[in-house]
Coordinates of C-alpha atoms in Angstrom, one line a residue:
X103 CA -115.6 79.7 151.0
X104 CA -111.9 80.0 149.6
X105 CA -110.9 77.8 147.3
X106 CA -108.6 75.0 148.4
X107 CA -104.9 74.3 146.7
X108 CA -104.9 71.0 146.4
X109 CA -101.1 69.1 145.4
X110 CA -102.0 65.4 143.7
X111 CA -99.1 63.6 144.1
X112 CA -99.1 60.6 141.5
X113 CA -96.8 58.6 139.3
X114 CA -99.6 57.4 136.9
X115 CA -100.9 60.3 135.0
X116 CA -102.5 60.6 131.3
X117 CA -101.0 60.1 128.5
X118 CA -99.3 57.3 130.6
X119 CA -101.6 54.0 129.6
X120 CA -102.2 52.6 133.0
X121 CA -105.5 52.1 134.7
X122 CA -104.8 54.3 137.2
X123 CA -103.7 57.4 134.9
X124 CA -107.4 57.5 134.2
X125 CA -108.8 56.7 137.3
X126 CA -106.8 60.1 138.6
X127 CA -107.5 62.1 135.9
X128 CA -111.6 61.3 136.2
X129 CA -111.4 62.7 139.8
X130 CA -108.9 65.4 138.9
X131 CA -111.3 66.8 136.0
X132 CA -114.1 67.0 138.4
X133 CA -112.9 68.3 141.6
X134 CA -110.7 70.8 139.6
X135 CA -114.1 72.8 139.5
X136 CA -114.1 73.4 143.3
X137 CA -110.4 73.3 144.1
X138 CA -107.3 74.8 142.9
X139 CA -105.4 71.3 141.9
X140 CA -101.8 70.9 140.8
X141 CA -100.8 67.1 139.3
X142 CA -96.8 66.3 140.1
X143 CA -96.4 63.7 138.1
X144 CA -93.7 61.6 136.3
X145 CA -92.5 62.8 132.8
X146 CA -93.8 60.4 130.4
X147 CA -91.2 58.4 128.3
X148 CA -93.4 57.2 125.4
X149 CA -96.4 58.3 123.4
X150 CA -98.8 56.5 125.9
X151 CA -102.2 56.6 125.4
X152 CA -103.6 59.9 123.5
X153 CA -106.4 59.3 123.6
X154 CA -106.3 59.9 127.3
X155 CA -105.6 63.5 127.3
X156 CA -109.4 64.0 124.7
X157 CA -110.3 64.4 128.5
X158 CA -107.4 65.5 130.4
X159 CA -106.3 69.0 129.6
X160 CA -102.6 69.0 130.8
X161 CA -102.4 72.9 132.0
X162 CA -102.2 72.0 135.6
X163 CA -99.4 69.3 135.5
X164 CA -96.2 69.9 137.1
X165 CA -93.5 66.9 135.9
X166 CA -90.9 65.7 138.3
X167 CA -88.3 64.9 136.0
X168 CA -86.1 61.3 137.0
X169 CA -82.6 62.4 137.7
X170 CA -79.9 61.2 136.1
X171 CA -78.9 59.2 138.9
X172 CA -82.3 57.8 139.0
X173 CA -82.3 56.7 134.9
X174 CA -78.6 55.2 135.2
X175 CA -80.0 52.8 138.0
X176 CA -83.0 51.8 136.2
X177 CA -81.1 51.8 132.5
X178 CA -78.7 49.7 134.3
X179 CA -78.3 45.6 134.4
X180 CA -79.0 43.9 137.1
X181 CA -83.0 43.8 137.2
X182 CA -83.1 40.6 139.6
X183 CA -80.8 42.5 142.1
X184 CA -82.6 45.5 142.1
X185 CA -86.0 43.6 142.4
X186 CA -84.5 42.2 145.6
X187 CA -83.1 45.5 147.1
X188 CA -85.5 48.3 146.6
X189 CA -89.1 47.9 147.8
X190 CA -91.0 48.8 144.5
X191 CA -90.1 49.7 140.5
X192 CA -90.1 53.7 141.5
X193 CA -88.2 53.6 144.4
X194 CA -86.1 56.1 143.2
X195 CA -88.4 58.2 141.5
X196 CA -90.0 58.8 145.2
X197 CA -86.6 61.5 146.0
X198 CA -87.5 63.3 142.6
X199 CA -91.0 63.3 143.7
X200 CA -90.5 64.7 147.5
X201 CA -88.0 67.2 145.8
X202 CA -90.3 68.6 142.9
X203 CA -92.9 68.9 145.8
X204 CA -91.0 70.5 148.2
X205 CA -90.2 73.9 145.6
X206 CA -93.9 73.4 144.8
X207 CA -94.7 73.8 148.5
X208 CA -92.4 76.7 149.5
X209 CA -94.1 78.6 146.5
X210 CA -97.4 78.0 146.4
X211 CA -98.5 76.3 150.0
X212 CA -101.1 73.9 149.3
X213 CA -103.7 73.0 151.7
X214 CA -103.9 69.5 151.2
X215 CA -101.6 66.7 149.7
X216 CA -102.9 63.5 148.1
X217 CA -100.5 60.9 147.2
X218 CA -101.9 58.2 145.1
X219 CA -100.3 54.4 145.1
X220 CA -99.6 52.2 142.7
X221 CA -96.4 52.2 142.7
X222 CA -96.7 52.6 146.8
X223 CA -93.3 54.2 146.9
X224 CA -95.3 57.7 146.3
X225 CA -96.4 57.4 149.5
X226 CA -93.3 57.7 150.8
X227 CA -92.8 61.1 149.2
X228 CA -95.6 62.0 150.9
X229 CA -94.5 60.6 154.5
X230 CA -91.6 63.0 154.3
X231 CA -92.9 65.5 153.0
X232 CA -95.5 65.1 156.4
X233 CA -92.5 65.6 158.4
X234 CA -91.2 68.5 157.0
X235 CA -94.8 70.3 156.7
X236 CA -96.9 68.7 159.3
X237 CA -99.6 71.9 159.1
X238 CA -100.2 70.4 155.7
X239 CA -103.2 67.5 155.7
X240 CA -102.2 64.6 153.6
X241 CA -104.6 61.8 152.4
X242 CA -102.8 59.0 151.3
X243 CA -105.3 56.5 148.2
X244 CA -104.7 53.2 147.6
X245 CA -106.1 51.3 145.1
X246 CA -104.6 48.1 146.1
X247 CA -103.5 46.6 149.0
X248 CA -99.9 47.5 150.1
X249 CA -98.4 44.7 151.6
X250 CA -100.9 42.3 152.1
X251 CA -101.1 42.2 148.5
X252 CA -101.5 38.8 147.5
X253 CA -99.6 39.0 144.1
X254 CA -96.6 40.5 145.7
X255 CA -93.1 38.5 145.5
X256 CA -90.9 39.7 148.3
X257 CA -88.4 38.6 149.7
X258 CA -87.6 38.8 153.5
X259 CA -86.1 42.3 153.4
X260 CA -88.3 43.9 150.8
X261 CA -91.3 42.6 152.7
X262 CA -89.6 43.9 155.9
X263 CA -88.8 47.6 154.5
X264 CA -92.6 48.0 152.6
X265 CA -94.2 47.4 156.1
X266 CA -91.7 49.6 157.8
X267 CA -93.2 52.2 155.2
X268 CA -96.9 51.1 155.4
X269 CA -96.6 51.4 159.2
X270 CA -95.5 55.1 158.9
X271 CA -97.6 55.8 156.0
X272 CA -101.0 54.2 157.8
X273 CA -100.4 56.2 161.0
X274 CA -99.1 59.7 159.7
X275 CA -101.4 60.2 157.1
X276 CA -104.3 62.2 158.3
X277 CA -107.4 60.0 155.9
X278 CA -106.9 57.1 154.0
X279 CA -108.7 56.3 151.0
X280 CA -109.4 52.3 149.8
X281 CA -111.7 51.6 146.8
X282 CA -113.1 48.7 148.4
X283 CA -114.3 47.7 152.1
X284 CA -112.3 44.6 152.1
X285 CA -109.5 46.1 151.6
X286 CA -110.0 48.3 154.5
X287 CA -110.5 45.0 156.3
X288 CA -107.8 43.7 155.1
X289 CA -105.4 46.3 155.4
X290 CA -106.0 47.7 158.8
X291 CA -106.7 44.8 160.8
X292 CA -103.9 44.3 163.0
X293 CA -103.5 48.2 163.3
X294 CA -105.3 50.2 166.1
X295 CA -108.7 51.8 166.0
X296 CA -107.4 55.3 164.9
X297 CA -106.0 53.9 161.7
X298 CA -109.4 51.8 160.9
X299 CA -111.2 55.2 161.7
X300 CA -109.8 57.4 159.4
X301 CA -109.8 54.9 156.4
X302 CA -112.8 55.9 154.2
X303 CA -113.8 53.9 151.3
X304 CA -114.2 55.3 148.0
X305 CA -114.3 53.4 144.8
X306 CA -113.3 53.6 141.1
X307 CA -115.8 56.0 138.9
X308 CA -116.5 55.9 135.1
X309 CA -117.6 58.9 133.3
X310 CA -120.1 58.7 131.5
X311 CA -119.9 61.3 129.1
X312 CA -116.8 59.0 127.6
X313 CA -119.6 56.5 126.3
X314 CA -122.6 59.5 125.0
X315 CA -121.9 59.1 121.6
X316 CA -122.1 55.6 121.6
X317 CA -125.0 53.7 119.6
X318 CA -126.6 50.2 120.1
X319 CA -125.5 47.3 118.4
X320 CA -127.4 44.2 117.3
X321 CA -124.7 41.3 116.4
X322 CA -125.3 38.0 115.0
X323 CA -124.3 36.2 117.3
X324 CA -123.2 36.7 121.3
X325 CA -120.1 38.4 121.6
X326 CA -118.5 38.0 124.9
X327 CA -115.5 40.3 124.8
X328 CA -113.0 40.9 127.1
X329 CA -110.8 43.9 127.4
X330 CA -107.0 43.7 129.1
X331 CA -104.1 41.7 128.4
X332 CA -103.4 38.7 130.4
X333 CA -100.1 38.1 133.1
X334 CA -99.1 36.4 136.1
X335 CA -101.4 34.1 137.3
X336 CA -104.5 36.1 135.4
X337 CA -104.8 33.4 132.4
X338 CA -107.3 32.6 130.2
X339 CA -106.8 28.9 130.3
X340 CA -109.7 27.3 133.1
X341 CA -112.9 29.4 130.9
X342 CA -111.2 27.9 127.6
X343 CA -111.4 24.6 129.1
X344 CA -114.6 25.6 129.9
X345 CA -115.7 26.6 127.1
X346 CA -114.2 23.7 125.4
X347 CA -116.8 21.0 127.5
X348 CA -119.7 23.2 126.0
X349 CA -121.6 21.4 122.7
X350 CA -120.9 22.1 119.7
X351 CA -124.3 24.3 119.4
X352 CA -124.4 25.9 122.5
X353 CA -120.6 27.0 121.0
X354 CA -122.1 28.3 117.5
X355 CA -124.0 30.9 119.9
X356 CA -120.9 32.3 120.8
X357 CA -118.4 34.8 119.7
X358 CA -115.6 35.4 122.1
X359 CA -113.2 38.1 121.7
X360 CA -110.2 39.0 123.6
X361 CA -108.7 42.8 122.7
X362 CA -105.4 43.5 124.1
X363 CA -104.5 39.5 124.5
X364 CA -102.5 38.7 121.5
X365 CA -99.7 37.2 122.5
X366 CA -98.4 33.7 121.1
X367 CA -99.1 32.1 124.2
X368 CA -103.1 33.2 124.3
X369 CA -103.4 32.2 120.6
X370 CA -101.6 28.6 121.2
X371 CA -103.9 27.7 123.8
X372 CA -106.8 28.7 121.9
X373 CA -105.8 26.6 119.1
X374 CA -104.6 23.4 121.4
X375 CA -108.5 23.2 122.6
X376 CA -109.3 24.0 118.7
X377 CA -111.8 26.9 119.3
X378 CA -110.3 29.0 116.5
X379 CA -113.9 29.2 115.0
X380 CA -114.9 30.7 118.7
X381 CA -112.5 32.5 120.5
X382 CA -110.4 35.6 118.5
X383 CA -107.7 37.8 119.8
X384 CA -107.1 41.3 118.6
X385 CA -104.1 44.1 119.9
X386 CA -104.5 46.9 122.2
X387 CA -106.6 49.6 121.6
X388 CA -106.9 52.7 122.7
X389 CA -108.8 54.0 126.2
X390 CA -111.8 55.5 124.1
X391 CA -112.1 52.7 121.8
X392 CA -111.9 50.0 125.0
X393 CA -115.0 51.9 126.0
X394 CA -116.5 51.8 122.7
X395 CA -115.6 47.9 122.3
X396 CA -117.3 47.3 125.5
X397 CA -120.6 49.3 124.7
X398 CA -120.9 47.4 121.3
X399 CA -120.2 43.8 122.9
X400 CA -123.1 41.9 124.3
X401 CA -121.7 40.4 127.6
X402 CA -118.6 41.6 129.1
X403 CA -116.0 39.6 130.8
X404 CA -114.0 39.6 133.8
X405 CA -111.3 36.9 134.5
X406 CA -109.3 37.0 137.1
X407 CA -106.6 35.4 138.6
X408 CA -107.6 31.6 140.6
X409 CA -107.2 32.4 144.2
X410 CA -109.2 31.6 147.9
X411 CA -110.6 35.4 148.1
X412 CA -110.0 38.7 146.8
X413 CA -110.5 41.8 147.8
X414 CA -109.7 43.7 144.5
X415 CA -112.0 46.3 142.8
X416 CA -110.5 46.4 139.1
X417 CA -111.3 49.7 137.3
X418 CA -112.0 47.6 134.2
X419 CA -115.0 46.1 135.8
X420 CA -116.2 50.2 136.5
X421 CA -115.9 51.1 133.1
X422 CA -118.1 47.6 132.0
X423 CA -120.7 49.1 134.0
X424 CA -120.3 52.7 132.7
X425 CA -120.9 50.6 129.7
X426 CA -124.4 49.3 131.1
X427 CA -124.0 45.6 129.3
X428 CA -124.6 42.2 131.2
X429 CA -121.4 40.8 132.5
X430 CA -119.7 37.3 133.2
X431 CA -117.1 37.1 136.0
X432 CA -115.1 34.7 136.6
X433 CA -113.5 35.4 139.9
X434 CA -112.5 34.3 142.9
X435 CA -115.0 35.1 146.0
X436 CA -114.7 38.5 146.9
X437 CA -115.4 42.1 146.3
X438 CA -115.7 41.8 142.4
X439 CA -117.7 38.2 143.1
X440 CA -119.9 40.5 145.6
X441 CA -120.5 43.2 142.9
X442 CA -121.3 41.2 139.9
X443 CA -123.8 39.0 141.9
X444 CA -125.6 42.0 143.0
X445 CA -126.0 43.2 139.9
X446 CA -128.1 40.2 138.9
X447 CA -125.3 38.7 136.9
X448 CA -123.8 35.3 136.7
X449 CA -120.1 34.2 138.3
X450 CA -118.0 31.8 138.8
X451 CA -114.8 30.7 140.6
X452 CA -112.1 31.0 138.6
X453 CA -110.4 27.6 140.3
X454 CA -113.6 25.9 139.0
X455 CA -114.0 24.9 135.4
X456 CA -117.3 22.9 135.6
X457 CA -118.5 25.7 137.9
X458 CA -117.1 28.1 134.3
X459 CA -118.6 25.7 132.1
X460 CA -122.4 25.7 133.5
X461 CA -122.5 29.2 133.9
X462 CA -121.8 29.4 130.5
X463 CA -124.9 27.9 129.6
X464 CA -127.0 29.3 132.2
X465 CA -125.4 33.0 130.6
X466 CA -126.2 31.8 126.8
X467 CA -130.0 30.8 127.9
X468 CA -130.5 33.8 130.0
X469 CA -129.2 36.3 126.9
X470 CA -131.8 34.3 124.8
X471 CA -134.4 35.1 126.6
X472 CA -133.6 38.5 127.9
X473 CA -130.9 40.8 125.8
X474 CA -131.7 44.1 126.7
X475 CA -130.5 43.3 130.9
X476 CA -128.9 45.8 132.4
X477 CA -126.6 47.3 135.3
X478 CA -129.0 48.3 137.7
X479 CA -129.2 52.4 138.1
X480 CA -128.4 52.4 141.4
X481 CA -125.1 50.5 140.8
X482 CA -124.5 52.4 138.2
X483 CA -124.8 55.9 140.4
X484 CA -122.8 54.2 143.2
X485 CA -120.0 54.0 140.8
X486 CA -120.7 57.6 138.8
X487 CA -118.1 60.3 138.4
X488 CA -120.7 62.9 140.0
X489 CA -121.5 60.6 143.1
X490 CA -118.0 59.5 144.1
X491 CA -116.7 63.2 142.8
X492 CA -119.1 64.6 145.5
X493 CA -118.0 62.2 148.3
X494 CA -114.2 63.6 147.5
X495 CA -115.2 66.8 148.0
X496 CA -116.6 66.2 151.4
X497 CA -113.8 64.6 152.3
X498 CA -111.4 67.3 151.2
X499 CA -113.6 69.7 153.1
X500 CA -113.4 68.3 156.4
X501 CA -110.4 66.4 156.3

């Protein structure tokens, strides 16, 4: 069978540190061995992440360059206007996009695009560039929800212009990929049966040839680490409250660590509920080290943000099981909720801090009795590079 040409359409791309950049580059370094892939993708305007590219040769990337009109709007003041005008942060990236594709296209003819969103404004690229070359098949991936996202802050016309898009984008597109079900759910439910039947779910992967090297660790006491910064709504304050109404011995058990959360705010609250002995807070670190930080913790944690039901998948909580060590969540109901239950682990609702609390102790007794818990194999293949690699493929071959 001839090799397809394959034209990944993406903003995020390493050395860019996002989670995304290196959910792309995971599928782009294993599908590259059947297909013929060329990465657009924007030029990156800092150092990023290096550590990113020990995994991500560069030699297929193509850069779409912002124009100059492009960095004079973005450079310029204003911020709060332009928040309330264009419909995301690369708005105008999207015309640099759909014209670094379109040369692309005339040369080379690709078989298939694949626009990936966040920032959803990608997508639009690849809308028009479905008008111009409708023989082409385009998959359009989403890793969150568009605009039923929950953490969105429209106003009335932004909201109005990303569904006019969203419309276009959910019924031109030939397969649409969501890396959860209830997203699907979510997403296509007041659309029409064709759009719900060509929406396939495929989730975040970890690879885990990223962790081989790794070694076991036996600490002194129970580190509970979490990796990410904190924003928005996603705060650390209900599990140090929790933690706060747990005894002073149960406590001594414990050493929590946040990496990546060191801002003033994170290390005043800690001190206001005077668990400076028990909670510590350390800078970024690299993409490798994360992964090397999480195999070396004892339980991993998830917080997210206090609300009725989500439907997120977080790549974070892929990579903790790439990492194959117990993890708390504390989350709302939801996909996340779903997974970390059926895993064996404990959770509990973020908008609950007694519910926090008592799973806390339940998690410090469990440990003691059992450290060497893990994810369950099955899980962990569910959510391997080779399995979900291999359901990609499929899709690209019949799509």
């Amino acid at each position: 069978m001839e090799r397809l040409n394959i034209l990944f359409l993406t903003y995020c791309y390493p050395p860019q540190k996002f989670p995304r950049s290196v959910q792309i580059s995971h599928l782009v370094q294993y599908l590259r061995k059947d297909f013929n892939i060329t990465v657009v993708t924007s030029e990156p305007e800092n150092e990023g992440d290096p550590s990113l590219l020990s995994f991500t040769p560069l030699d297929n990337v193509v850069y779409a360059p912002k124009s100059n009109f492009t960095k004079i709007i973005e450079r310029s003041k204003g911020h709060r206007i332009k928040k309330e005008i264009l419909p995301d942060f690369q708005y105008l990236w999207h015309f640099d996009l759909f014209r670094k594709a379109r040369v692309l296209i005339d040369d080379s003819s690709p078989d298939v695009i694949i626009t990936f969103g966040h920032p959803m404004s990608t997508h639009i690229a690849g809308l028009k560039l479905k008008r111009k070359f409708p023989h082409i098949k385009w998959l359009a991936h989403f890793s969150d929800p568009w605009v039923d996202n929950i953490f969105n802050d429209y106003n009335a016309w932004t909201k109005w212009i990303n569904k006019y898009y969203q419309d276009s984008v959910l019924k031109s597109a030939d397969r649409l990929i969501f890396t959860s079900q209830e997203t699907i759910d979510l997403v296509t439910k007041y659309y029409s049966e064709e759009v719900r039947k060509k929406s396939i779910c495929l989730p975040h992967i970890f690879n885990q040839a990223l962790y081989f090297h790794q070694s076991d660790h036996t600490n002194e006491k129970i580190i509970l680490r979490y990796i990410g910064n904190f924003y928005g709504n996603r705060q650390p304050d209900s599990f140090l409250k929790a933690l706060k109404l747990l005894s002073h011995e149960q406590r001594a058990q414990l050493r929590v660590e946040f990496i990546g959360s060191e801002a003033k705010s994170i290390k005043d609250i800690i001190n206001f509920f005077k668990l400076e002995d028990t909670v510590f807070t350390y800078p970024a670190v690299s993409y490798i080290k994360s992964l090397e930080l999480m195999h070396s913790a004892d339980i991993l944690l998830i917080i997210d943000a206090p609300t009725e039901k989500s439907p997120f998948l977080p790549s974070k909580l892929i990579d903790y099981i790439g990492a194959n060590k117990p993890i708390f969540g504390i989350t709302p109901p939801g996909t996340s909720q779903k997974l970390i239950e059926e895993m064996g682990f404990l959770v509990a609702d973020s908008r609950d801090v007694s519910d926090i609390s008592n799973k806390l102790m339940q998690m410090i007794e469990s440990f003691s009795k059992n450290k060497s818990k893990k994810v369950p194999l099955n899980i962990r293949d569910r959510y391997s590079i080779s399995n979900v690699g291999e359901k990609m493929k499929d899709v690209l071959e019949t799509i």
